[in-house]
Amino acid sequence: MDIKVRVWRQSGPSAGGKMVAYDVKGISPDASFLEMIDVLNETLILDGDDPIAFDHDCREGICGACSMVINGVAHGPEKATTTCQLHMRKFKDGDVIDVEPWRAAAFPVIKDLIVDRSAFDQIIQAGGYISAPTGTAPDAHATPVPKKDADLAFEAATCIGCGACVAACPNGSSMLFTAAKISHLGLMPQGQPERDSRVIDMLQAQDDAGFGGCTNAGECTMVCPKGIPLSLIGRLNSDYRKAITKR
Amino acid sequence: MAASGTLLVLFLFAHAAGNLKIFVGLPDFDHYAEWLRELGTPLLPHAWFLWIQRFGLLAAIGLHIWAATVLTIRAKKARPVKYAHRPKVQGSYAARTMRWGGVIIVLFVIWHILDLTLGVVNPATGDSDASQRVVQGFDPERWYVTLFYVLAVVAVGFHLRHGIWSAVRTMGQQTTKGERRAKAIALVLSVVLVAMYLSVPIAVTFGLVK
Ligand code: HEM
Ligand code: SF4
Ligand code: FES
């Protein structure tokens, strides 16, 4: 396959950036999107150019590092798929593909396609934990959990913190991420003691980090590689209402 | 957004239902308009209740616009650099047109009050009855006014389709089944409301109400 990619190039956090076009020739349709960039980077290095900086780690769809917006869609055209699991056969010979970093004030660009996602860590630090006594691990069946709750908690816990929801949101809001985190803890008996403070503190941290406000636009869940459902945002709203009325 | 929006939706339904009275007969419609002003008497002086409603409505509109403005400013700040490749709408079209849709509706409401409440941009003479303003305002010759009303009311329909569901979600609706139900209800309510509103101007323009 011969394609053309237009990639956002930015040499550093405070440098200006622009879209730069590159021709990529002879790419296997079975290559992943990241492998295509690897191939492109090899030619860039041979030409003495700066290779395109992009985030990646597991390359098997579980770490959430491979953030890039492909033709206006976070992680590209394939539903419920990270960029590393996206294959070139989803594109056509001769396609022009635009590749950009996540765009959010809370996720500043470090270089090219790499953004700083530590704003998510700040949200987690504000309340995305439970206080558990240390010591030997308790028996797994010591605390009964209804199957329905366990399933939903597990679904919420599959969030890999990739940030695609923020990248896609027209408001630049991280509500789906925060909702996933408060849900997977709040559905468990172990998550009850901090349930009220968790939702209040995590929302505050989210606002402080410069994310926008949620208007239930629903773009987030469409691009989420783990299919985190929008309904969890309703759960967050309900938890929040209960928490502030108790205060 | 949800609380003030809910008040506005209640008004929209009451208003739409009242408009349908014109199908009973023009004098009945004027009688209804007069009743709006009589409401609350003798406890309150003439037209006071109407003014209380108007202030309540203005407050709800004000709060709604204020909240929308805050959200818009936050959204702009949260994404200072735009995407070069315009993101495609994957969620709902109605959800993505809330802001411009809202602005269009406000402009429409201003025109609409000048037209049918104050009569300033209406062909009917100064101290005309409400029914005369409706009949002459939507005269077949003034089809473009009717067209404008149709477009505005359809914009209201889109606004509500997302708005009603979104309000339910904001109040804590959280199951997938409930989500489907809430979306269906929002769609049905919006379609019914649009049909109720459109029936009057269209009936007048096509000569069914004279
Ligand atoms: C298209 C069908 C509609 C018709 C035939 C219609 C008709 C009328 C009439 C006759 C009045 C004056 C009532 C009076 O002075 O006694 C009025 C007032 C008003 N209408 Fe409508 N209307 C329509 C749609 C709408 C929509 C879609 C909205 C809002 C988005 C709206 C908002 C208002 C407001 C705010 C007033 C002023 C209420 C007041 O006097 O305090 N109308 N309408
Ligand atoms: S909610 Fe989905 S899109 Fe958002 S960070 Fe988690 S896995 Fe990524
Ligand atoms: S590189 Fe780990 S999810 Fe893509």
Coordinates of C-alpha atoms and ligand atoms in Angstrom, one line a residue:
Chain A
M1 CA 0.0 0.0 0.0
D2 CA 1.1 3.5 -0.8
I3 CA -0.4 6.2 1.4
K4 CA 0.3 9.8 2.5
V5 CA 0.2 10.8 6.1
R6 CA 0.0 14.3 7.4
V7 CA 1.4 14.4 11.0
W8 CA 1.5 17.1 13.6
R9 CA 5.1 18.0 14.2
Q10 CA 6.0 20.0 17.2
S11 CA 9.6 20.0 18.6
G12 CA 8.8 20.7 22.2
P13 CA 6.1 21.8 24.7
S14 CA 6.4 25.5 24.0
A15 CA 7.3 25.3 20.3
G16 CA 4.8 26.0 17.6
G17 CA 3.7 23.1 15.5
K18 CA 2.3 22.2 12.1
M19 CA 1.0 19.4 10.0
V20 CA 3.7 17.9 7.8
A21 CA 3.0 15.5 4.9
Y22 CA 5.0 12.3 4.3
D23 CA 4.7 9.7 1.6
V24 CA 4.8 6.1 2.9
K25 CA 5.3 3.5 0.3
G26 CA 5.1 -0.3 0.2
I27 CA 3.2 -0.7 3.6
S28 CA 1.8 -4.2 4.2
P29 CA -2.0 -4.1 4.8
D30 CA -1.3 -6.3 7.8
A31 CA 0.9 -3.8 9.5
S32 CA -0.5 -2.1 12.5
F33 CA -0.9 1.7 12.4
L34 CA 2.1 2.1 14.8
E35 CA 4.2 -0.2 12.6
M36 CA 3.4 2.0 9.7
I37 CA 4.8 4.9 11.7
D38 CA 7.8 2.8 12.7
V39 CA 8.6 2.2 9.0
L40 CA 8.2 5.9 8.2
N41 CA 10.5 6.8 11.2
E42 CA 13.2 4.5 9.8
T43 CA 13.2 6.4 6.5
L44 CA 13.2 9.7 8.4
I45 CA 16.2 8.6 10.5
L46 CA 18.1 7.4 7.3
D47 CA 17.4 10.8 5.8
G48 CA 18.8 12.5 8.9
D49 CA 15.4 13.9 10.0
D50 CA 13.9 13.8 13.5
P51 CA 11.6 10.7 13.8
I52 CA 8.0 11.2 14.8
A53 CA 7.6 11.0 18.5
F54 CA 4.6 8.9 19.6
D55 CA 3.5 7.2 22.8
H56 CA 3.3 3.4 22.8
D57 CA 4.0 0.6 25.2
C58 CA 2.1 -2.8 25.2
R59 CA 1.1 -2.7 21.6
E60 CA -1.6 -5.2 22.5
G61 CA -4.5 -2.8 23.4
I62 CA -4.2 -2.8 27.2
C63 CA -2.0 0.0 28.3
G64 CA -3.7 3.0 26.7
A65 CA -0.4 4.7 25.7
C66 CA -0.9 4.9 21.9
S67 CA -2.8 8.2 21.8
M68 CA -3.4 9.7 18.4
V69 CA -6.3 11.2 16.6
I70 CA -6.6 9.7 13.1
N71 CA -8.7 11.5 10.5
G72 CA -10.5 13.3 13.3
V73 CA -11.3 10.2 15.3
A74 CA -9.4 9.2 18.5
H75 CA -7.6 5.9 17.9
G76 CA -8.9 5.9 14.3
P77 CA -11.9 4.5 12.4
E78 CA -12.2 1.1 14.1
K79 CA -14.7 0.9 17.0
A80 CA -13.5 -0.2 20.4
T81 CA -9.9 -0.4 19.2
T82 CA -6.6 1.3 20.3
T83 CA -4.2 2.6 17.7
C84 CA -1.8 -0.3 18.2
Q85 CA -4.6 -2.7 17.3
L86 CA -5.7 -0.8 14.2
H87 CA -4.4 -2.3 10.9
M88 CA -3.6 -0.6 7.7
R89 CA -6.1 -2.8 5.8
K90 CA -8.7 -0.5 7.3
F91 CA -7.4 2.1 4.9
K92 CA -7.2 2.2 1.1
D93 CA -4.3 2.5 -1.2
G94 CA -3.6 6.2 -1.9
D95 CA -5.4 7.4 1.2
V96 CA -4.3 10.7 2.9
I97 CA -4.4 10.2 6.6
D98 CA -4.3 13.0 9.2
V99 CA -2.6 12.2 12.5
E100 CA -2.8 14.6 15.4
P101 CA -2.2 14.5 19.2
W102 CA -5.0 14.6 21.7
R103 CA -6.2 18.2 21.9
A104 CA -6.9 19.3 25.4
A105 CA -5.6 22.1 27.6
A106 CA -5.2 19.5 30.4
F107 CA -3.1 17.3 28.1
P108 CA -0.3 19.6 26.8
V109 CA 1.8 18.3 23.9
I110 CA 5.3 17.2 24.9
K111 CA 6.5 16.5 21.4
D112 CA 4.8 15.7 18.1
L113 CA 2.0 13.2 19.0
I114 CA 3.0 12.7 22.7
V115 CA 0.9 14.5 25.3
D116 CA 1.3 14.7 29.1
R117 CA -1.6 12.8 30.6
S118 CA -0.6 13.4 34.3
A119 CA -3.9 15.3 34.7
F120 CA -5.5 11.9 34.9
D121 CA -3.2 11.0 37.7
Q122 CA -4.3 14.1 39.6
I123 CA -7.9 13.0 39.3
I124 CA -7.0 9.5 40.6
Q125 CA -4.9 10.9 43.5
A126 CA -7.9 13.0 44.5
G127 CA -10.1 10.0 45.3
G128 CA -9.5 7.0 42.9
Y129 CA -8.5 4.6 45.7
I130 CA -9.8 2.7 48.7
S131 CA -8.3 2.7 52.2
A132 CA -7.5 -0.9 52.9
P133 CA -5.7 -2.3 55.9
T134 CA -2.3 -3.8 55.0
G135 CA -1.3 -7.3 56.1
T136 CA -2.2 -10.7 54.7
A137 CA -4.7 -10.6 51.8
P138 CA -8.3 -11.3 52.9
D139 CA -10.0 -14.4 51.6
A140 CA -11.5 -13.6 48.2
H141 CA -15.0 -14.8 49.3
A142 CA -14.9 -13.0 52.6
T143 CA -17.0 -10.1 51.3
P144 CA -20.0 -11.1 49.2
V145 CA -20.6 -8.9 46.1
P146 CA -23.8 -9.3 44.1
K147 CA -23.0 -10.7 40.6
K148 CA -24.7 -7.7 38.9
D149 CA -22.6 -5.2 40.8
A150 CA -19.4 -7.2 40.2
D151 CA -20.0 -7.3 36.5
L152 CA -20.7 -3.6 36.2
A153 CA -17.7 -2.8 38.4
F154 CA -15.6 -5.0 36.2
E155 CA -16.9 -3.3 33.0
A156 CA -16.0 0.1 34.5
A157 CA -12.6 -1.2 35.7
T158 CA -11.6 -2.0 32.1
C159 CA -10.9 1.7 31.5
I160 CA -7.2 2.0 30.6
G161 CA -6.9 5.7 31.1
C162 CA -6.0 6.3 27.5
G163 CA -7.7 9.7 27.3
A164 CA -9.5 9.1 24.0
C165 CA -12.8 10.2 25.7
V166 CA -11.2 13.7 26.4
A167 CA -9.8 13.9 22.9
A168 CA -13.2 13.2 21.3
C169 CA -15.3 15.3 23.6
P170 CA -16.5 18.6 22.1
N171 CA -16.2 20.1 25.6
G172 CA -12.8 18.6 26.3
S173 CA -14.3 16.9 29.3
S174 CA -12.9 13.9 31.1
M175 CA -16.3 12.9 32.6
L176 CA -16.3 9.3 31.1
F177 CA -12.9 8.5 32.6
T178 CA -13.9 9.9 36.0
A179 CA -17.3 8.2 35.9
A180 CA -15.5 4.8 35.1
K181 CA -13.2 5.3 38.1
I182 CA -15.9 6.3 40.7
S183 CA -18.1 3.4 39.4
H184 CA -15.6 0.6 39.7
L185 CA -14.9 1.6 43.3
G186 CA -18.3 2.8 44.3
L187 CA -20.0 -0.5 43.2
M188 CA -17.8 -2.5 45.6
P189 CA -18.4 -2.9 49.4
Q190 CA -14.7 -1.9 49.9
G191 CA -15.4 1.4 48.1
Q192 CA -18.2 2.6 50.3
P193 CA -16.4 4.5 53.1
E194 CA -15.0 7.1 50.6
R195 CA -17.9 7.0 48.2
D196 CA -19.1 10.5 48.9
S197 CA -15.8 12.3 49.2
R198 CA -14.5 10.4 46.2
V199 CA -17.0 11.8 43.7
I200 CA -16.7 15.4 45.1
D201 CA -12.9 15.4 45.2
M202 CA -12.4 13.7 41.8
L203 CA -14.8 16.2 40.1
Q204 CA -13.0 19.1 41.8
A205 CA -9.6 17.7 40.6
Q206 CA -11.0 17.3 37.1
D207 CA -12.2 20.9 37.0
D208 CA -8.9 22.2 38.5
A209 CA -6.9 20.3 35.8
G210 CA -8.7 22.4 33.2
F211 CA -11.1 19.8 31.7
G212 CA -14.4 21.1 30.3
G213 CA -17.9 20.4 31.6
C214 CA -19.9 17.4 30.4
T215 CA -23.0 18.1 28.3
N216 CA -23.9 14.4 27.7
A217 CA -22.8 14.8 24.0
G218 CA -21.9 11.1 23.9
E219 CA -18.8 11.3 21.7
C220 CA -16.6 9.8 24.4
T221 CA -18.2 6.4 24.5
M222 CA -18.2 6.1 20.7
V223 CA -14.3 6.2 20.7
C224 CA -13.6 4.5 24.0
P225 CA -11.5 1.4 23.2
K226 CA -13.0 -0.4 26.1
G227 CA -16.6 0.6 25.4
I228 CA -17.2 2.3 28.8
P229 CA -20.9 3.0 28.7
L230 CA -22.2 6.6 28.9
S231 CA -24.7 5.4 31.6
L232 CA -21.9 5.5 34.1
I233 CA -21.9 9.3 33.8
G234 CA -25.5 9.1 35.2
R235 CA -24.2 7.1 38.0
L236 CA -21.6 9.7 38.8
N237 CA -24.3 12.4 38.7
S238 CA -26.4 10.4 41.1
D239 CA -23.5 9.8 43.4
Y240 CA -22.6 13.5 43.3
R241 CA -26.2 14.6 44.1
K242 CA -26.4 12.3 47.1
A243 CA -22.9 13.3 48.3
I244 CA -23.6 17.1 48.2
T245 CA -27.0 16.8 49.8
K246 CA -25.5 14.9 52.7
R247 CA -22.8 17.5 53.3
Chain B
M1 CA -29.1 23.5 32.6
A2 CA -31.4 20.6 33.5
A3 CA -33.5 22.5 36.1
S4 CA -34.1 25.6 34.1
G5 CA -34.6 23.5 30.9
T6 CA -37.3 21.5 32.6
L7 CA -39.2 24.7 33.4
L8 CA -38.9 25.8 29.8
V9 CA -40.2 22.4 28.6
L10 CA -43.2 22.7 30.8
F11 CA -43.9 26.2 29.4
L12 CA -43.5 24.9 25.9
F13 CA -46.1 22.2 26.4
A14 CA -48.6 24.5 28.1
H15 CA -48.1 27.1 25.3
A16 CA -48.5 24.5 22.6
A17 CA -51.7 23.2 24.1
G18 CA -53.1 26.7 24.4
N19 CA -52.3 27.4 20.8
L20 CA -54.5 24.5 19.7
K21 CA -57.5 26.3 21.1
I22 CA -57.5 28.3 17.8
F23 CA -59.0 25.2 16.1
V24 CA -62.0 25.5 18.3
G25 CA -62.7 28.9 16.9
L26 CA -61.2 32.4 16.8
P27 CA -63.4 33.9 19.6
D28 CA -62.5 30.9 21.8
F29 CA -58.8 31.5 21.2
D30 CA -59.2 35.2 22.2
H31 CA -61.2 34.2 25.2
Y32 CA -58.3 31.9 26.2
A33 CA -55.9 34.9 25.7
E34 CA -58.1 37.0 27.9
W35 CA -58.3 34.2 30.5
L36 CA -54.5 34.2 30.7
R37 CA -54.8 37.7 31.9
E38 CA -57.7 37.0 34.2
L39 CA -55.9 34.1 35.9
G40 CA -55.2 34.7 39.5
T41 CA -57.9 37.3 39.9
P42 CA -59.5 38.4 42.2
L43 CA -56.7 37.2 44.5
L44 CA -54.3 39.2 42.3
P45 CA -55.0 42.3 40.2
H46 CA -55.7 41.9 36.5
A47 CA -52.8 40.3 34.5
W48 CA -50.5 40.0 37.6
F49 CA -50.4 36.3 37.4
L50 CA -49.3 36.5 33.8
W51 CA -46.5 38.9 34.7
I52 CA -45.4 36.6 37.5
Q53 CA -45.2 33.8 34.9
R54 CA -43.3 36.0 32.6
F55 CA -40.8 36.9 35.2
G56 CA -40.4 33.2 36.1
L57 CA -40.0 32.4 32.5
L58 CA -37.4 35.1 32.0
A59 CA -35.5 33.9 35.1
A60 CA -35.5 30.3 33.7
I61 CA -34.3 31.6 30.3
G62 CA -31.6 33.7 32.0
L63 CA -30.3 30.8 34.1
H64 CA -30.4 28.5 31.1
I65 CA -28.4 30.9 28.9
W66 CA -26.0 31.7 31.8
A67 CA -25.2 28.0 32.4
A68 CA -24.8 27.4 28.6
T69 CA -22.4 30.3 28.4
V70 CA -20.3 29.0 31.3
L71 CA -20.1 25.6 29.7
T72 CA -19.2 27.1 26.3
I73 CA -16.4 29.2 27.7
R74 CA -15.1 26.2 29.7
A75 CA -15.2 24.1 26.5
K76 CA -13.2 26.7 24.5
K77 CA -10.6 26.9 27.3
A78 CA -10.4 23.1 27.5
R79 CA -9.4 22.8 23.8
P80 CA -7.3 25.8 23.0
V81 CA -5.8 24.2 19.8
K82 CA -8.4 22.9 17.4
Y83 CA -8.1 19.7 15.3
A84 CA -6.8 20.3 11.8
H85 CA -9.0 17.4 10.6
R86 CA -12.4 18.3 11.8
P87 CA -13.7 15.6 14.1
K88 CA -16.7 13.9 12.7
V89 CA -19.9 13.7 14.7
Q90 CA -20.2 10.2 16.0
G91 CA -22.6 10.7 18.9
S92 CA -25.8 12.5 18.2
Y93 CA -26.3 15.4 15.7
A94 CA -28.9 17.0 18.0
A95 CA -26.3 17.0 20.8
R96 CA -23.8 18.8 18.6
T97 CA -26.1 21.6 17.6
M98 CA -27.3 22.6 21.1
R99 CA -25.3 25.8 21.2
W100 CA -26.1 27.3 17.8
G101 CA -29.6 25.8 18.0
G102 CA -30.1 27.7 21.3
V103 CA -29.0 31.0 19.8
I104 CA -31.4 30.5 16.9
I105 CA -34.3 29.8 19.2
V106 CA -33.6 33.0 21.3
L107 CA -33.6 35.1 18.1
F108 CA -36.8 33.4 17.1
V109 CA -38.4 34.1 20.5
I110 CA -37.6 37.8 20.2
W111 CA -39.1 38.0 16.7
H112 CA -42.1 35.9 17.9
I113 CA -42.9 38.3 20.8
L114 CA -42.6 41.3 18.6
D115 CA -44.9 39.5 16.2
L116 CA -47.7 37.9 18.1
T117 CA -47.5 39.4 21.6
L118 CA -46.7 43.1 20.8
G119 CA -47.8 43.0 17.2
V120 CA -45.0 45.3 16.1
V121 CA -43.9 43.3 13.1
N122 CA -47.4 41.9 12.5
P123 CA -49.8 43.2 9.8
A124 CA -52.8 43.4 12.2
T125 CA -53.6 46.8 13.5
G126 CA -52.7 48.2 16.9
D127 CA -55.4 46.9 19.3
S128 CA -56.1 43.7 17.4
D129 CA -57.1 40.4 19.1
A130 CA -54.5 37.6 19.5
S131 CA -56.5 35.5 16.9
Q132 CA -56.3 38.3 14.3
R133 CA -52.5 38.6 14.8
V134 CA -52.2 34.8 14.2
V135 CA -54.5 34.8 11.2
Q136 CA -53.0 37.8 9.5
G137 CA -49.5 37.0 10.6
F138 CA -49.5 33.6 8.9
D139 CA -51.5 34.8 5.9
P140 CA -50.7 32.8 2.7
E141 CA -49.1 35.9 1.3
R142 CA -46.7 35.9 4.3
W143 CA -45.6 32.3 3.6
Y144 CA -42.0 33.2 4.4
V145 CA -43.0 34.0 8.0
T146 CA -44.6 30.6 8.3
L147 CA -41.4 29.0 6.8
F148 CA -39.3 30.8 9.4
Y149 CA -41.6 29.6 12.2
V150 CA -41.4 26.0 10.8
L151 CA -37.6 26.1 10.8
A152 CA -37.5 27.6 14.3
V153 CA -39.9 25.0 15.7
V154 CA -37.9 22.2 14.1
A155 CA -34.8 23.7 15.8
V156 CA -36.7 23.6 19.1
G157 CA -37.5 19.9 18.3
F158 CA -33.8 19.1 17.9
H159 CA -32.9 21.0 21.0
L160 CA -35.4 19.1 23.1
R161 CA -34.5 15.7 21.6
H162 CA -31.1 16.0 23.2
G163 CA -32.1 18.3 26.0
I164 CA -34.8 16.2 27.6
W165 CA -32.7 13.1 27.6
S166 CA -29.6 15.0 28.8
A167 CA -31.6 16.4 31.7
V168 CA -32.7 13.0 32.8
R169 CA -29.1 11.8 32.7
T170 CA -27.9 14.8 34.7
M171 CA -30.5 13.9 37.3
G172 CA -28.8 10.5 37.7
Q173 CA -30.4 8.1 35.2
Q174 CA -27.9 5.3 35.0
T175 CA -29.1 2.1 33.5
T176 CA -28.7 1.1 29.8
K177 CA -32.3 0.1 29.6
G178 CA -33.4 3.3 31.2
E179 CA -31.2 5.2 28.7
R180 CA -33.0 3.7 25.7
R181 CA -36.3 4.5 27.3
A182 CA -35.4 8.0 28.1
K183 CA -34.1 8.6 24.6
A184 CA -37.3 7.2 23.1
I185 CA -39.5 9.4 25.4
A186 CA -37.4 12.5 24.5
L187 CA -37.9 11.7 20.8
V188 CA -41.6 11.2 21.1
L189 CA -42.1 14.3 23.2
S190 CA -40.1 16.4 20.8
V191 CA -42.0 15.1 17.8
V192 CA -45.4 15.7 19.5
L193 CA -44.4 19.2 20.5
V194 CA -43.2 20.1 17.0
A195 CA -46.4 18.8 15.5
M196 CA -48.6 20.7 18.0
Y197 CA -46.7 24.0 17.2
L198 CA -46.6 23.5 13.5
S199 CA -50.3 22.8 13.1
V200 CA -51.4 26.3 13.8
P201 CA -49.2 28.4 11.4
I202 CA -49.5 25.7 8.7
A203 CA -53.3 25.5 9.0
V204 CA -53.6 29.3 8.7
T205 CA -51.2 29.5 5.7
F206 CA -53.2 26.8 3.9
G207 CA -56.5 28.6 4.7
L208 CA -57.9 26.0 7.1
V209 CA -58.2 28.6 9.9
K210 CA -59.7 31.9 8.8
Ligands
HEM1 C1 -45.3 28.0 15.9 C2 -46.3 28.0 16.7 C3 -46.6 29.1 17.7 C4 -47.7 29.9 17.7 C5 -48.9 29.9 16.8 C6 -47.5 30.7 18.9 C7 -48.5 31.7 19.2 C8 -48.3 32.7 20.2 C9 -49.2 33.8 20.5 C10 -50.5 34.0 19.8 C11 -48.6 34.5 21.6 C12 -49.2 35.7 22.2 C13 -50.2 35.3 23.3 C14 -50.9 36.5 23.9 O1 -50.4 37.7 23.8 O2 -52.0 36.3 24.5 C15 -47.4 33.8 21.9 C16 -46.5 34.3 22.9 C17 -45.3 33.7 23.2 N1 -44.7 32.5 22.6 FE1 -45.5 31.5 21.1 N2 -46.3 30.5 19.5 C18 -45.7 29.5 18.8 C19 -44.5 28.9 19.1 C20 -43.6 29.3 20.1 C21 -42.3 28.6 20.5 C22 -41.7 27.4 19.7 C23 -41.8 29.3 21.6 C24 -40.5 29.1 22.4 C25 -39.4 28.5 22.0 C26 -42.8 30.3 21.9 C27 -42.6 31.2 22.9 C28 -43.5 32.3 23.2 C29 -43.2 33.3 24.3 C30 -42.0 33.3 25.2 C31 -44.4 34.1 24.3 C32 -44.6 35.3 25.2 C33 -45.4 34.9 26.4 C34 -45.8 36.2 27.1 O3 -46.5 37.0 26.5 O4 -45.3 36.3 28.2 N3 -43.8 30.3 21.0 N4 -47.2 32.7 21.1
SF4_2 S1 -13.1 5.9 29.6 FE1 -12.5 4.8 27.7 S2 -11.7 6.4 26.4 FE2 -11.8 7.3 28.5 S3 -9.7 6.9 29.4 FE3 -11.0 5.1 29.9 S4 -10.7 3.6 28.3 FE4 -9.9 5.6 27.5
FES3 S1 0.3 0.6 23.0 FE1 -0.8 -0.2 24.7 S2 -2.8 0.1 24.2 FE2 -1.8 0.7 22.4

